[in-house]
């Protein structure tokens, strides 16, 4: 007995020692915990195939996030690749995971030109039957009622270049005209009576005449929707930053987000990540550049934008959707290698080994400051 007491005492003291060592060794709190101090939320886009098979990744997600966004699983093309054949198991799995761990989910996305299945695009163009949209919305929105309270109803309505009066010339615009955006919001409202309905858009933080034209067109779209009484509650600014492109000065970006808020809409940062300019600098230098860009953006979004939800498009570089392209490799034939993966993008808060980088620290610092 004496012997087992001793053993127990040893085990206890080891456990206690282990605990205190661990707390000393982890000075950075998770992003959601930091955000909560400032009355905000932090989360990431995830894919079920990654989450289900990677325990390290799951642990990192649970440490850092208070909400998740399905990266693929809710998109119409994933849900209904063939007409009438609904595949909701991966989305249901994310929903179960979220319930189990008390995480919220954001609904991304109902209508996006790149996620409408080919068969549906053809049918929409042929029949101009809005019921096709209603079928899909009614299949997904009520199913996650109580869990998903915010929806990207229309994703990326603006055209990359001229488009049709600045709108993306996709099947919906061709079949139903610009009024499809209002109709989509009305349809979403019918199935999500208390949901927060949003439009999600990219490229609104770019410097130059192209960015300026997009911002003007976007505000005009908001005015048009308001005039017609469309049920729009908020705006997601994707904020995929690109270090190769000049970004807008903070004061001008602040003026733009104030314009959105002046239209009685809330603003979120919905898909933050950073595409790098240079893959041959040492990792610390690359991480520093990424963090500087994130700081400049978030300072504006948290202050002028009163943003209370920041979502990054992924959490760890292990699963970044940002690819190093052939063109990048051609520009940087000596791209830096981390030992396993050449020239990996470092545009998310955690590196490929799930360690926090400078971007994480900047986000912790900014998110935990109180909302003004
Ligand atoms: C991307 C996913 O991350 C990719 O895996 C997929 O191949 C294409 O879609 N803007 C959006 C997101 O609104 O839905 C996109 O997600 C990234 C750009």
Short mmCIF file of C-alpha atoms in Angstrom, two decimals, residues 48-220:
data_model
loop_
_atom_site.label_atom_id
_atom_site.label_comp_id
_atom_site.label_asym_id
_atom_site.label_seq_id
_atom_site.Cartn_x
_atom_site.Cartn_y
_atom_site.Cartn_z
CA UNK A 48 -15.22 17.57 -43.71
CA UNK A 49 -12.68 15.36 -45.48
CA UNK A 50 -9.89 17.21 -43.63
CA UNK A 51 -11.68 17.49 -40.31
CA UNK A 52 -12.75 13.87 -40.19
CA UNK A 53 -9.35 12.35 -40.78
CA UNK A 54 -6.90 14.73 -39.09
CA UNK A 55 -6.96 14.76 -35.28
CA UNK A 56 -4.33 17.53 -34.99
CA UNK A 57 -6.39 19.70 -37.25
CA UNK A 58 -9.57 18.96 -35.28
CA UNK A 59 -7.82 19.90 -32.05
CA UNK A 60 -6.58 23.15 -33.59
CA UNK A 61 -10.05 23.99 -34.86
CA UNK A 62 -11.56 23.37 -31.42
CA UNK A 63 -8.84 25.45 -29.75
CA UNK A 64 -9.16 28.42 -32.10
CA UNK A 65 -12.72 28.68 -33.43
CA UNK A 66 -16.22 29.45 -32.16
CA UNK A 67 -17.82 29.03 -35.58
CA UNK A 68 -17.19 27.13 -38.79
CA UNK A 69 -18.07 27.64 -42.42
CA UNK A 70 -18.44 24.65 -44.72
CA UNK A 71 -15.94 25.24 -47.52
CA UNK A 72 -17.72 22.99 -50.03
CA UNK A 73 -20.42 20.91 -48.38
CA UNK A 74 -23.37 23.29 -48.71
CA UNK A 75 -22.68 24.42 -52.24
CA UNK A 76 -25.38 23.38 -54.67
CA UNK A 77 -22.94 21.50 -56.93
CA UNK A 78 -21.74 19.45 -53.93
CA UNK A 79 -25.27 18.89 -52.62
CA UNK A 80 -26.89 17.96 -55.91
CA UNK A 81 -24.24 17.01 -58.47
CA UNK A 82 -26.90 15.15 -60.42
CA UNK A 83 -30.49 16.26 -60.57
CA UNK A 84 -32.57 14.88 -57.70
CA UNK A 85 -29.63 13.12 -56.08
CA UNK A 86 -29.02 14.99 -52.82
CA UNK A 87 -25.73 14.44 -51.00
CA UNK A 88 -26.00 15.99 -47.57
CA UNK A 89 -24.03 13.48 -45.50
CA UNK A 90 -20.80 15.58 -45.35
CA UNK A 91 -22.76 18.70 -44.39
CA UNK A 92 -24.73 16.75 -41.79
CA UNK A 93 -21.43 15.50 -40.37
CA UNK A 94 -20.16 19.08 -40.02
CA UNK A 95 -23.48 20.01 -38.41
CA UNK A 96 -23.17 17.14 -35.90
CA UNK A 97 -19.59 18.13 -35.14
CA UNK A 98 -20.69 21.73 -34.55
CA UNK A 99 -23.55 20.68 -32.25
CA UNK A 100 -21.34 18.33 -30.33
CA UNK A 101 -18.77 21.04 -29.66
CA UNK A 102 -21.06 24.04 -29.28
CA UNK A 103 -19.82 25.78 -32.42
CA UNK A 104 -21.97 27.96 -34.62
CA UNK A 105 -22.17 27.52 -38.38
CA UNK A 106 -22.41 30.10 -41.12
CA UNK A 107 -24.32 29.10 -44.25
CA UNK A 108 -22.09 29.39 -47.29
CA UNK A 109 -23.44 29.73 -49.90
CA UNK A 110 -26.80 29.41 -51.64
CA UNK A 111 -26.19 30.91 -55.06
CA UNK A 112 -22.78 31.28 -56.65
CA UNK A 113 -22.03 30.98 -60.35
CA UNK A 114 -19.20 28.56 -59.63
CA UNK A 115 -21.28 26.31 -57.40
CA UNK A 116 -24.46 25.93 -59.44
CA UNK A 117 -24.29 22.44 -60.98
CA UNK A 118 -24.00 22.32 -64.75
CA UNK A 119 -27.35 20.53 -65.12
CA UNK A 120 -29.07 23.28 -63.10
CA UNK A 121 -27.46 26.05 -65.13
CA UNK A 122 -28.67 24.39 -68.33
CA UNK A 123 -32.15 23.91 -66.94
CA UNK A 124 -32.36 27.46 -65.61
CA UNK A 125 -31.37 28.83 -69.00
CA UNK A 126 -33.81 26.55 -70.80
CA UNK A 127 -36.87 26.83 -68.57
CA UNK A 128 -36.36 30.12 -66.64
CA UNK A 129 -38.12 28.34 -63.83
CA UNK A 130 -37.35 29.94 -60.46
CA UNK A 131 -38.69 26.82 -58.74
CA UNK A 132 -35.32 25.21 -59.35
CA UNK A 133 -33.79 27.70 -56.94
CA UNK A 134 -36.65 27.24 -54.50
CA UNK A 135 -36.16 23.45 -54.52
CA UNK A 136 -32.52 23.70 -53.49
CA UNK A 137 -33.03 26.46 -50.92
CA UNK A 138 -35.91 24.53 -49.35
CA UNK A 139 -33.75 21.38 -49.19
CA UNK A 140 -30.90 22.97 -47.23
CA UNK A 141 -32.11 26.01 -45.29
CA UNK A 142 -34.79 24.44 -43.03
CA UNK A 143 -32.65 21.35 -42.50
CA UNK A 144 -30.10 23.38 -40.50
CA UNK A 145 -32.60 25.67 -38.78
CA UNK A 146 -31.46 26.58 -35.29
CA UNK A 147 -27.85 25.85 -36.17
CA UNK A 148 -27.21 28.12 -39.14
CA UNK A 149 -28.51 31.61 -38.52
CA UNK A 150 -26.54 33.57 -41.10
CA UNK A 151 -26.59 32.83 -44.81
CA UNK A 152 -24.61 33.97 -47.83
CA UNK A 153 -27.60 34.03 -50.12
CA UNK A 154 -25.80 35.41 -53.16
CA UNK A 155 -22.06 34.98 -53.45
CA UNK A 156 -20.02 37.25 -55.70
CA UNK A 157 -22.78 38.95 -57.72
CA UNK A 158 -20.34 41.49 -59.18
CA UNK A 159 -18.54 40.77 -62.44
CA UNK A 160 -14.79 40.45 -62.49
CA UNK A 161 -14.57 42.86 -65.41
CA UNK A 162 -17.40 44.75 -67.06
CA UNK A 163 -20.11 42.10 -67.03
CA UNK A 164 -23.66 43.25 -67.58
CA UNK A 165 -23.89 46.63 -65.93
CA UNK A 166 -21.20 45.42 -63.54
CA UNK A 167 -23.00 42.18 -62.62
CA UNK A 168 -21.63 38.71 -63.27
CA UNK A 169 -23.18 37.34 -66.46
CA UNK A 170 -24.14 33.89 -65.15
CA UNK A 171 -27.15 31.64 -65.74
CA UNK A 172 -29.22 33.42 -63.08
CA UNK A 173 -28.61 36.87 -64.52
CA UNK A 174 -29.32 35.63 -68.05
CA UNK A 175 -32.54 33.86 -67.08
CA UNK A 176 -34.03 36.25 -64.54
CA UNK A 177 -32.25 39.58 -65.04
CA UNK A 178 -30.68 41.64 -62.21
CA UNK A 179 -33.81 41.14 -60.09
CA UNK A 180 -32.60 37.58 -59.37
CA UNK A 181 -30.69 38.93 -56.36
CA UNK A 182 -33.84 40.32 -54.73
CA UNK A 183 -35.73 37.13 -55.58
CA UNK A 184 -33.00 35.00 -54.03
CA UNK A 185 -33.18 37.02 -50.83
CA UNK A 186 -36.99 36.72 -50.75
CA UNK A 187 -36.76 32.97 -51.27
CA UNK A 188 -34.18 32.59 -48.51
CA UNK A 189 -36.36 34.69 -46.20
CA UNK A 190 -39.32 32.39 -46.84
CA UNK A 191 -37.32 29.45 -45.47
CA UNK A 192 -35.28 31.32 -42.84
CA UNK A 193 -37.76 33.74 -41.29
CA UNK A 194 -35.33 34.86 -38.59
CA UNK A 195 -32.06 34.28 -40.42
CA UNK A 196 -29.56 37.01 -41.19
CA UNK A 197 -29.37 37.17 -44.96
CA UNK A 198 -26.17 38.32 -46.58
CA UNK A 199 -24.39 39.06 -49.83
CA UNK A 200 -20.75 37.98 -49.88
CA UNK A 201 -18.30 39.70 -52.23
CA UNK A 202 -14.59 39.84 -53.02
CA UNK A 203 -12.12 42.34 -54.43
CA UNK A 204 -13.60 45.37 -52.72
CA UNK A 205 -10.40 46.31 -50.93
CA UNK A 206 -8.30 46.66 -54.10
CA UNK A 207 -6.61 49.95 -55.02
CA UNK A 208 -7.05 51.42 -58.51
CA UNK A 209 -9.88 52.24 -60.93
CA UNK A 210 -11.06 48.64 -61.13
CA UNK A 211 -11.47 48.39 -57.36
CA UNK A 212 -13.09 51.82 -57.30
CA UNK A 213 -15.61 50.79 -59.97
CA UNK A 214 -16.46 47.63 -58.02
CA UNK A 215 -17.00 49.56 -54.82
CA UNK A 216 -19.28 52.06 -56.57
CA UNK A 217 -21.25 49.29 -58.27
CA UNK A 218 -21.56 47.40 -55.02
CA UNK A 219 -23.03 50.38 -53.19
CA UNK A 220 -25.43 50.97 -56.08
#
